[in-house]
Tab-separated table of C-alpha atoms in Angstrom:
chain	number	residue	atom	x	y	z
A	17	MET	CA	-67.498	3.009	17.606
A	18	LEU	CA	-69.723	2.906	14.516
A	19	GLY	CA	-67.551	4.104	11.629
A	20	ASP	CA	-64.279	3.832	13.541
A	21	ALA	CA	-61.343	2.416	11.587
A	22	TYR	CA	-58.497	0.257	12.868
A	23	LEU	CA	-55.392	-1.391	11.509
A	24	VAL	CA	-55.651	-5.082	12.311
A	25	ASP	CA	-53.037	-7.770	11.715
A	26	LEU	CA	-54.968	-10.409	9.759
A	27	ALA	CA	-52.709	-13.432	10.275
A	28	ALA	CA	-50.979	-14.412	7.033
A	29	VAL	CA	-52.010	-11.303	5.046
A	30	GLY	CA	-50.623	-8.604	7.343
A	31	LEU	CA	-52.078	-5.249	8.356
A	32	HIS	CA	-55.442	-4.298	6.891
A	33	LEU	CA	-57.761	-1.399	7.426
A	34	CYS	CA	-60.897	-2.605	9.200
A	35	ILE	CA	-64.120	-0.697	9.794
A	36	VAL	CA	-66.573	-0.999	12.671
A	37	LEU	CA	-70.019	-1.303	11.049
A	38	SER	CA	-72.198	-1.550	14.136
A	39	ASN	CA	-72.818	-0.114	17.542
A	40	GLU	CA	-71.521	-2.031	20.527
A	41	ASP	CA	-74.080	-4.600	21.703
A	42	ASP	CA	-74.888	-5.709	25.275
A	43	GLU	CA	-72.076	-8.257	25.116
A	44	ARG	CA	-69.510	-5.594	24.097
A	45	ARG	CA	-69.264	-6.873	20.511
A	46	VAL	CA	-69.232	-5.076	17.142
A	47	VAL	CA	-69.324	-6.036	13.467
A	48	LEU	CA	-65.960	-5.567	11.770
A	49	VAL	CA	-65.244	-5.656	8.011
A	50	SER	CA	-61.864	-5.477	6.335
A	51	VAL	CA	-60.775	-3.442	3.329
A	52	SER	CA	-58.555	-4.987	0.656
A	53	THR	CA	-57.004	-3.936	-2.609
A	54	TRP	CA	-59.641	-4.186	-5.332
A	55	ARG	CA	-59.069	-7.004	-7.808
A	56	ALA	CA	-61.257	-8.275	-10.633
A	57	ARG	CA	-62.370	-11.337	-8.646
A	58	CYS	CA	-63.389	-9.304	-5.568
A	59	GLU	CA	-66.908	-8.328	-4.654
A	60	ASN	CA	-67.441	-4.783	-5.920
A	61	THR	CA	-70.530	-3.877	-3.888
A	62	CYS	CA	-68.579	-1.039	-2.250
A	63	VAL	CA	-65.342	0.169	-3.811
A	64	LEU	CA	-63.392	2.775	-1.844
A	65	HIS	CA	-61.058	5.265	-3.502
A	66	PRO	CA	-58.076	7.348	-2.415
A	67	GLY	CA	-59.525	10.237	-0.425
A	68	ASP	CA	-62.292	8.118	1.129
A	69	HIS	CA	-59.919	7.453	4.061
A	70	PRO	CA	-56.305	8.588	4.621
A	71	PHE	CA	-55.049	4.969	4.722
A	72	ILE	CA	-56.526	4.107	1.307
A	73	GLN	CA	-53.950	4.724	-1.414
A	74	HIS	CA	-55.628	2.895	-4.337
A	75	GLU	CA	-58.990	1.387	-5.268
A	76	SER	CA	-60.044	-0.971	-2.505
A	77	THR	CA	-63.072	-3.078	-1.731
A	78	VAL	CA	-64.973	-3.723	1.469
A	79	ARG	CA	-64.734	-7.447	2.195
A	80	TYR	CA	-68.274	-8.172	3.372
A	81	ASP	CA	-67.513	-11.881	2.975
A	82	LYS	CA	-64.959	-11.505	5.785
A	83	ALA	CA	-67.319	-9.645	8.166
A	84	ARG	CA	-66.916	-10.819	11.743
A	85	ILE	CA	-68.393	-10.115	15.136
A	86	VAL	CA	-65.516	-9.255	17.470
A	87	SER	CA	-65.276	-8.266	21.110
A	88	VAL	CA	-64.542	-4.620	21.809
A	89	PRO	CA	-61.863	-5.439	24.430
A	90	PHE	CA	-60.062	-7.644	21.870
A	91	LEU	CA	-60.271	-4.904	19.215
A	92	LEU	CA	-58.940	-2.232	21.574
A	93	ALA	CA	-56.111	-4.482	22.765
A	94	TYR	CA	-54.905	-5.774	19.395
A	95	ALA	CA	-55.755	-3.128	16.808
A	96	LYS	CA	-54.349	0.318	16.115
A	97	ARG	CA	-56.973	3.079	15.945
A	98	ARG	CA	-57.067	5.187	12.772
A	99	GLU	CA	-59.283	8.058	11.670
A	100	SER	CA	-63.025	7.349	11.560
A	101	LEU	CA	-64.825	7.237	8.243
A	102	ALA	CA	-66.546	10.393	7.057
A	103	PRO	CA	-70.341	10.067	7.424
A	104	GLU	CA	-70.935	9.909	3.661
A	105	VAL	CA	-68.346	7.121	3.256
A	106	LEU	CA	-69.851	5.200	6.182
A	107	ASP	CA	-73.273	5.516	4.515
A	108	ARG	CA	-71.848	3.957	1.314
A	109	VAL	CA	-70.276	1.107	3.283
A	110	LEU	CA	-73.554	0.416	5.138
A	111	ARG	CA	-75.529	0.527	1.869
A	112	GLY	CA	-73.086	-2.036	0.509
A	113	ALA	CA	-73.643	-4.211	3.582
A	114	SER	CA	-77.374	-4.250	2.889
A	115	GLN	CA	-76.767	-5.199	-0.775
A	116	SER	CA	-73.989	-7.751	-0.332
A	117	LEU	CA	-74.893	-11.374	-0.942
A	118	GLN	CA	-71.656	-12.518	0.672
A	119	MET	CA	-71.952	-11.215	4.226
A	120	PRO	CA	-72.226	-14.007	6.816
A	121	MET	CA	-75.574	-14.304	8.612
A	122	GLY	CA	-74.327	-13.433	12.126
A	123	PRO	CA	-72.945	-9.983	11.261
A	124	GLN	CA	-75.868	-9.354	8.908
A	125	GLU	CA	-78.399	-10.102	11.656
A	126	MET	CA	-76.590	-7.858	14.138
A	127	LEU	CA	-76.730	-4.954	11.664
A	128	ARG	CA	-80.443	-5.598	11.043
A	129	GLU	CA	-81.219	-5.761	14.775
A	130	GLN	CA	-79.560	-2.365	15.207
A	131	GLY	CA	-81.522	-0.899	12.285
A	132	LEU	CA	-78.381	-0.179	10.294
A	133	ILE	CA	-79.434	-2.225	7.254
A	134	GLU	CA	-82.725	-3.543	5.939
């Protein structure tokens, strides 16, 4: 699941590309971050460009501030699977997760426990 991408309906904002940033834990949960169009007020720790993923058509940012721990059964039931991230893009996204000052503690701790960030 690490590096898998899904289209998720995020309530009032519609479909967004979301990325699984962790391995599945013992409780069948993963860390999920969304990707949004880059704007001047957005965190720019990790900006993705067209070509980084087929769904990305313009500069976009990884929304570490919106990182969530979600259940795998929920994700599989309510999200549409897309192509996984290329390893080098996933590395950039994980580096951004370790640098972001906006990621909530729960997802951050899960990534640390799995050795994915420092």
